[in-house]
C-alpha positions as a Markdown table, in Angstrom:
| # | Residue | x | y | z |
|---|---|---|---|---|
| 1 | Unk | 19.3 | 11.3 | -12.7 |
| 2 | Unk | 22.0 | 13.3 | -10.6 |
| 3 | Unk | 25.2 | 11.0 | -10.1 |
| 4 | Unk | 28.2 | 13.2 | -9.3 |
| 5 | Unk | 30.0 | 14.6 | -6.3 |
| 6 | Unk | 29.0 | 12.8 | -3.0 |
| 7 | Unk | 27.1 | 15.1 | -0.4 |
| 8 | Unk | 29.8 | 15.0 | 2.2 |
| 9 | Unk | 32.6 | 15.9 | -0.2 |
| 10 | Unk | 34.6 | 18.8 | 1.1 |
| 11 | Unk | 34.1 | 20.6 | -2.3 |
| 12 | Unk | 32.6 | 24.1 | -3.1 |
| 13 | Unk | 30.9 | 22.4 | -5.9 |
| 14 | Unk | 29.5 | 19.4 | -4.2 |
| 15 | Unk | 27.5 | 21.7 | -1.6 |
| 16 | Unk | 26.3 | 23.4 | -4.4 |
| 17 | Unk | 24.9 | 20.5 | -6.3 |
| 18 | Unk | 23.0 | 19.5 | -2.6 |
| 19 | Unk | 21.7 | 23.4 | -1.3 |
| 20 | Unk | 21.2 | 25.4 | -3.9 |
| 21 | Unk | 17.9 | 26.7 | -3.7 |
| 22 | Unk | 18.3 | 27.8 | -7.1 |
| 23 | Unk | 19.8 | 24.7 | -8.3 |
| 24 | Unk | 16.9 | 22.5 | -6.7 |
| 25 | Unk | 14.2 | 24.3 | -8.1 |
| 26 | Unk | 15.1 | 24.0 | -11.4 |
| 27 | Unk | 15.5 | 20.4 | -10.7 |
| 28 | Unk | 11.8 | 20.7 | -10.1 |
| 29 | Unk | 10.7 | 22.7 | -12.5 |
| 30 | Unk | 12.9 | 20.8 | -14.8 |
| 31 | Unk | 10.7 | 17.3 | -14.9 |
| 32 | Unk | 7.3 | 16.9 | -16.5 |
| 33 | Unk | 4.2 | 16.8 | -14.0 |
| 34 | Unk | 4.6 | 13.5 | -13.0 |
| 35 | Unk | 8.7 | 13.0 | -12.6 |
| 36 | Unk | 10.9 | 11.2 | -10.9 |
| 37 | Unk | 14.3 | 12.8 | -9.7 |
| 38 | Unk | 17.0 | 9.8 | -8.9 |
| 39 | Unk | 19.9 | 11.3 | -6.7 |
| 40 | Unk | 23.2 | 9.2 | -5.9 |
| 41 | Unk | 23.2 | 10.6 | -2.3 |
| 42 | Unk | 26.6 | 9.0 | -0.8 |
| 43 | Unk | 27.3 | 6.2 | 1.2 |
| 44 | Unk | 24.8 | 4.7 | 3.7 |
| 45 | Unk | 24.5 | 5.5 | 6.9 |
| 46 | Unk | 25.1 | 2.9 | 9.8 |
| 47 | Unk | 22.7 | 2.5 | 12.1 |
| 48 | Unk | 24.7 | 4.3 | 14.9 |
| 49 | Unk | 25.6 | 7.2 | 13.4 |
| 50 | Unk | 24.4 | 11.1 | 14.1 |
| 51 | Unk | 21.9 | 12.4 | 12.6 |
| 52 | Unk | 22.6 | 13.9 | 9.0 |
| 53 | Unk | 22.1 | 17.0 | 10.2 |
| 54 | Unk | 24.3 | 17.2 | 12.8 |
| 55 | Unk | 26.8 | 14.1 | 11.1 |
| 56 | Unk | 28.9 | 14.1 | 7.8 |
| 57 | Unk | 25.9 | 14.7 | 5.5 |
| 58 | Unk | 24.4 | 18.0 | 6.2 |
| 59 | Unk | 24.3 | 18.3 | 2.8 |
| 60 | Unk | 22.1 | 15.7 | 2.0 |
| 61 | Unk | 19.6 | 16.5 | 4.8 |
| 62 | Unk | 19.4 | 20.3 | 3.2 |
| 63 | Unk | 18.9 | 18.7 | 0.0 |
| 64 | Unk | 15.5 | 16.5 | 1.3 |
| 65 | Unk | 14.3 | 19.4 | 3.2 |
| 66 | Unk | 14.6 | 21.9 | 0.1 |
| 67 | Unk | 13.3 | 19.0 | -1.8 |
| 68 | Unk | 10.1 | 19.0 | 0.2 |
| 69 | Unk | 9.8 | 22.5 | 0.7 |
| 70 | Unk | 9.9 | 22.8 | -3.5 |
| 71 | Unk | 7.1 | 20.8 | -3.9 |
| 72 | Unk | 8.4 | 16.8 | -4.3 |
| 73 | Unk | 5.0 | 14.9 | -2.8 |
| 74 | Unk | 7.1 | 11.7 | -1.8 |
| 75 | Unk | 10.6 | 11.4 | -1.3 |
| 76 | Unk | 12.3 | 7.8 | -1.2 |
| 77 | Unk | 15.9 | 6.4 | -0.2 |
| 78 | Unk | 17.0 | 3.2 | -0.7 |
| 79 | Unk | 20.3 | 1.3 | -0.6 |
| 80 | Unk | 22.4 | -0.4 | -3.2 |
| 81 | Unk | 25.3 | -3.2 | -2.7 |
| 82 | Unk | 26.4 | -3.9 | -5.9 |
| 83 | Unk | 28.0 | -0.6 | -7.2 |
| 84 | Unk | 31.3 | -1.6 | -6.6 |
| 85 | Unk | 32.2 | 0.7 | -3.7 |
| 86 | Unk | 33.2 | -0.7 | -0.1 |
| 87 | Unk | 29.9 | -0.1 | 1.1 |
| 88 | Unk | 26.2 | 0.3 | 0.5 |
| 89 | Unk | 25.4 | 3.8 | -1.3 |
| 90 | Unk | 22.4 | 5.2 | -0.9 |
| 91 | Unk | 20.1 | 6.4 | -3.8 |
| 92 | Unk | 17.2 | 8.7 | -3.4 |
| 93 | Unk | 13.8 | 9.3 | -5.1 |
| 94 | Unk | 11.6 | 12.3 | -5.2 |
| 95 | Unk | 8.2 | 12.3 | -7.1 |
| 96 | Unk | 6.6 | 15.3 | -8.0 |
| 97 | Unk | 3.3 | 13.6 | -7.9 |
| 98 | Unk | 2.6 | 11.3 | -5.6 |
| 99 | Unk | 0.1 | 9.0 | -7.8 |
| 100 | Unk | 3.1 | 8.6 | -9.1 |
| 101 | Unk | 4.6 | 6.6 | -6.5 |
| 102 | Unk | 2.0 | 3.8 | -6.4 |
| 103 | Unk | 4.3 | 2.3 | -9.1 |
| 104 | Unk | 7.1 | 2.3 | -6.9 |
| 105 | Unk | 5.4 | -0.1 | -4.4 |
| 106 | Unk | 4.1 | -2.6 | -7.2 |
| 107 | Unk | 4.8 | -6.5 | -5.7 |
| 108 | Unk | 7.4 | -8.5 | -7.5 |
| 109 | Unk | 4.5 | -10.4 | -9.8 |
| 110 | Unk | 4.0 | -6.9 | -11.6 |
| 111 | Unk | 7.6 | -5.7 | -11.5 |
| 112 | Unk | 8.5 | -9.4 | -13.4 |
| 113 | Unk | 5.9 | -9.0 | -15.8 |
| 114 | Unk | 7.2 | -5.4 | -16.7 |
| 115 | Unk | 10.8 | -6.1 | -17.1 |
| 116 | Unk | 9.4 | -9.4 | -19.1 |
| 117 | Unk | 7.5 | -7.0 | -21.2 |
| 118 | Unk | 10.4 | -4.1 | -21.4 |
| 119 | Unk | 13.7 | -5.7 | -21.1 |
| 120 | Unk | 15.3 | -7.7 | -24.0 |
| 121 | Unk | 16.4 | -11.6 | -22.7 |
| 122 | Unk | 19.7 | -12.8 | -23.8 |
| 123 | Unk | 20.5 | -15.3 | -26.6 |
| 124 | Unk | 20.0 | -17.8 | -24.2 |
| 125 | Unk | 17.1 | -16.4 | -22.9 |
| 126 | Unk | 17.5 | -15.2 | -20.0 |
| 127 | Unk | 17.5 | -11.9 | -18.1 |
| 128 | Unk | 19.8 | -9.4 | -19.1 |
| 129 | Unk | 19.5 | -7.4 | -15.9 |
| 130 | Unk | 22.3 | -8.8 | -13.6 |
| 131 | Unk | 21.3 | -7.3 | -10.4 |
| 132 | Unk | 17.6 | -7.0 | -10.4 |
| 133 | Unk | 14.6 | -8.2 | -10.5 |
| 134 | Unk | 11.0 | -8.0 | -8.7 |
| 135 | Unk | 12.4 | -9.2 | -5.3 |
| 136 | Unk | 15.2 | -6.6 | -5.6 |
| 137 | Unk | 13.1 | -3.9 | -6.1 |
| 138 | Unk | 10.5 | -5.3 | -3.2 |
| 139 | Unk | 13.5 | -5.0 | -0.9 |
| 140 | Unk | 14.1 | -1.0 | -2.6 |
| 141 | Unk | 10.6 | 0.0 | -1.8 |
| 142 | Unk | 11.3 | -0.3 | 2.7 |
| 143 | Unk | 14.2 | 1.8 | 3.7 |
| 144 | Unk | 16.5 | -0.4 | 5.6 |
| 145 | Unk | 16.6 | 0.3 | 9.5 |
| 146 | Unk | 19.5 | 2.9 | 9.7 |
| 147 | Unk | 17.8 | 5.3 | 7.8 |
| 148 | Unk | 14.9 | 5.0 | 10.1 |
| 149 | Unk | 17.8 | 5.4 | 13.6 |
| 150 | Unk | 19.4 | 8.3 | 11.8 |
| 151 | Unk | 16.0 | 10.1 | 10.6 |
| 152 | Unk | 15.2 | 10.0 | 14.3 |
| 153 | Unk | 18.5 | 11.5 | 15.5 |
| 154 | Unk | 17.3 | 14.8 | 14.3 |
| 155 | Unk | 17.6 | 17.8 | 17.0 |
| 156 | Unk | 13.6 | 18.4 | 16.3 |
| 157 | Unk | 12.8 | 14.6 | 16.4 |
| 158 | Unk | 9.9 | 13.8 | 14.3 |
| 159 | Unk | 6.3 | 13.1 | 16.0 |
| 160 | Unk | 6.2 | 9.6 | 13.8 |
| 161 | Unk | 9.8 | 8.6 | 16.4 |
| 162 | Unk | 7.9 | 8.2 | 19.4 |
| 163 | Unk | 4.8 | 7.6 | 18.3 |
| 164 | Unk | 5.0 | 5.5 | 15.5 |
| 165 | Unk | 1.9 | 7.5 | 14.8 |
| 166 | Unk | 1.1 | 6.8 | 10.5 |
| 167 | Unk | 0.7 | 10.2 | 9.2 |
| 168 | Unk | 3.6 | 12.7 | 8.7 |
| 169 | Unk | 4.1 | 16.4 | 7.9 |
| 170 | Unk | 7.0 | 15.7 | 5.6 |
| 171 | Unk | 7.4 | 13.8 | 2.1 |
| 172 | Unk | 10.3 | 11.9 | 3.5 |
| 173 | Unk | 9.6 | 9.4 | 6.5 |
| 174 | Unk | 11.6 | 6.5 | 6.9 |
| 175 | Unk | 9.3 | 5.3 | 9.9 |
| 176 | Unk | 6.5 | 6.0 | 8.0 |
| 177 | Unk | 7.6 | 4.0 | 5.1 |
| 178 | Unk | 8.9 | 1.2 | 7.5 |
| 179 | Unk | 5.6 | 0.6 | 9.5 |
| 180 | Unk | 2.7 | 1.5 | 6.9 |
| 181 | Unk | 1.6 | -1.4 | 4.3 |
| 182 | Unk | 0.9 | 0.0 | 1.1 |
């Protein structure tokens, strides 16, 4: 898990953390065969802003390309509302393998059963998470439409953009992931 400097900080040290090709691959080298990196990659986008690229978060768009070009087989982003800032931040998943995904898109009957299984209930018995549950993560596993406006803002625009076409040459596809059932 990588929570520190935001990818559009105007620090030395934040572009670092999000480019270093040195940095990332031993990021990757770092997990076991089938690990999960979690990134806390800034505030969301809105849906009519520039492509990360070109916008405020070069940073983070180096970081998924080097991600991809490392080896990660599926990269995810997701947002979160309750962290206490202003606005939705955005967290990102990369899996190393991507059988390892499948998990991620379990329905909400599994997730409950696993966090019934996993997670302690309170003296009263009920849930001790506060924020989630199998719905939550449901609404985790599609990446909300901005990501897909912004992904698709890119000077090079992706094939899947116009096409909607269902098969990619990258790990990360917002379209992908908003169109295809899995």
């Amino acid at each position: 898990v990588m929570d520190c400097l935001d990818p559009n900080d105007n620090v030395e040290f934040a572009e670092f953390l999000y480019t270093s090709d040195t940095y990332i691959q031993s990021l990757y080298h770092a997990l076991t065969d089938d690990g999960i990196l979690v990134v806390q990659v800034g505030a969301s986008p809105k849906v009519d802003q520039a492509a990360d690229e070109t916008g405020g978060f070069v940073n983070r768009s180096e970081m998924m390309k080097k991600l991809n070009e490392y080896g990660f087989k599926s990269i995810h982003i997701y947002d979160e509302s309750h962290s206490g800032f202003f606005a939705s931040w955005s967290t990102l998943l990369a899996f190393k393998d991507a059988e390892t995904r499948e998990r991620w898109y379990r329905s909400s009957a599994e997730i409950e059963l696993d966090l019934s299984r996993r997670i302690l209930p309170t003296k009263e018995g009920k849930s001790s998470l506060r924020y989630f549950d199998g719905a939550t993560m449901k609404g985790y596993q599609v990446p909300g439409k901005q990501f897909e406006a912004v992904y698709c803002r890119q000077e090079e625009q992706p094939q899947e953009c116009n096409d909607k076409l269902l098969n990619g040459s990258s790990s990360y596809s917002p379209v992908l992931e908003r169109h295809a059932i899995h």
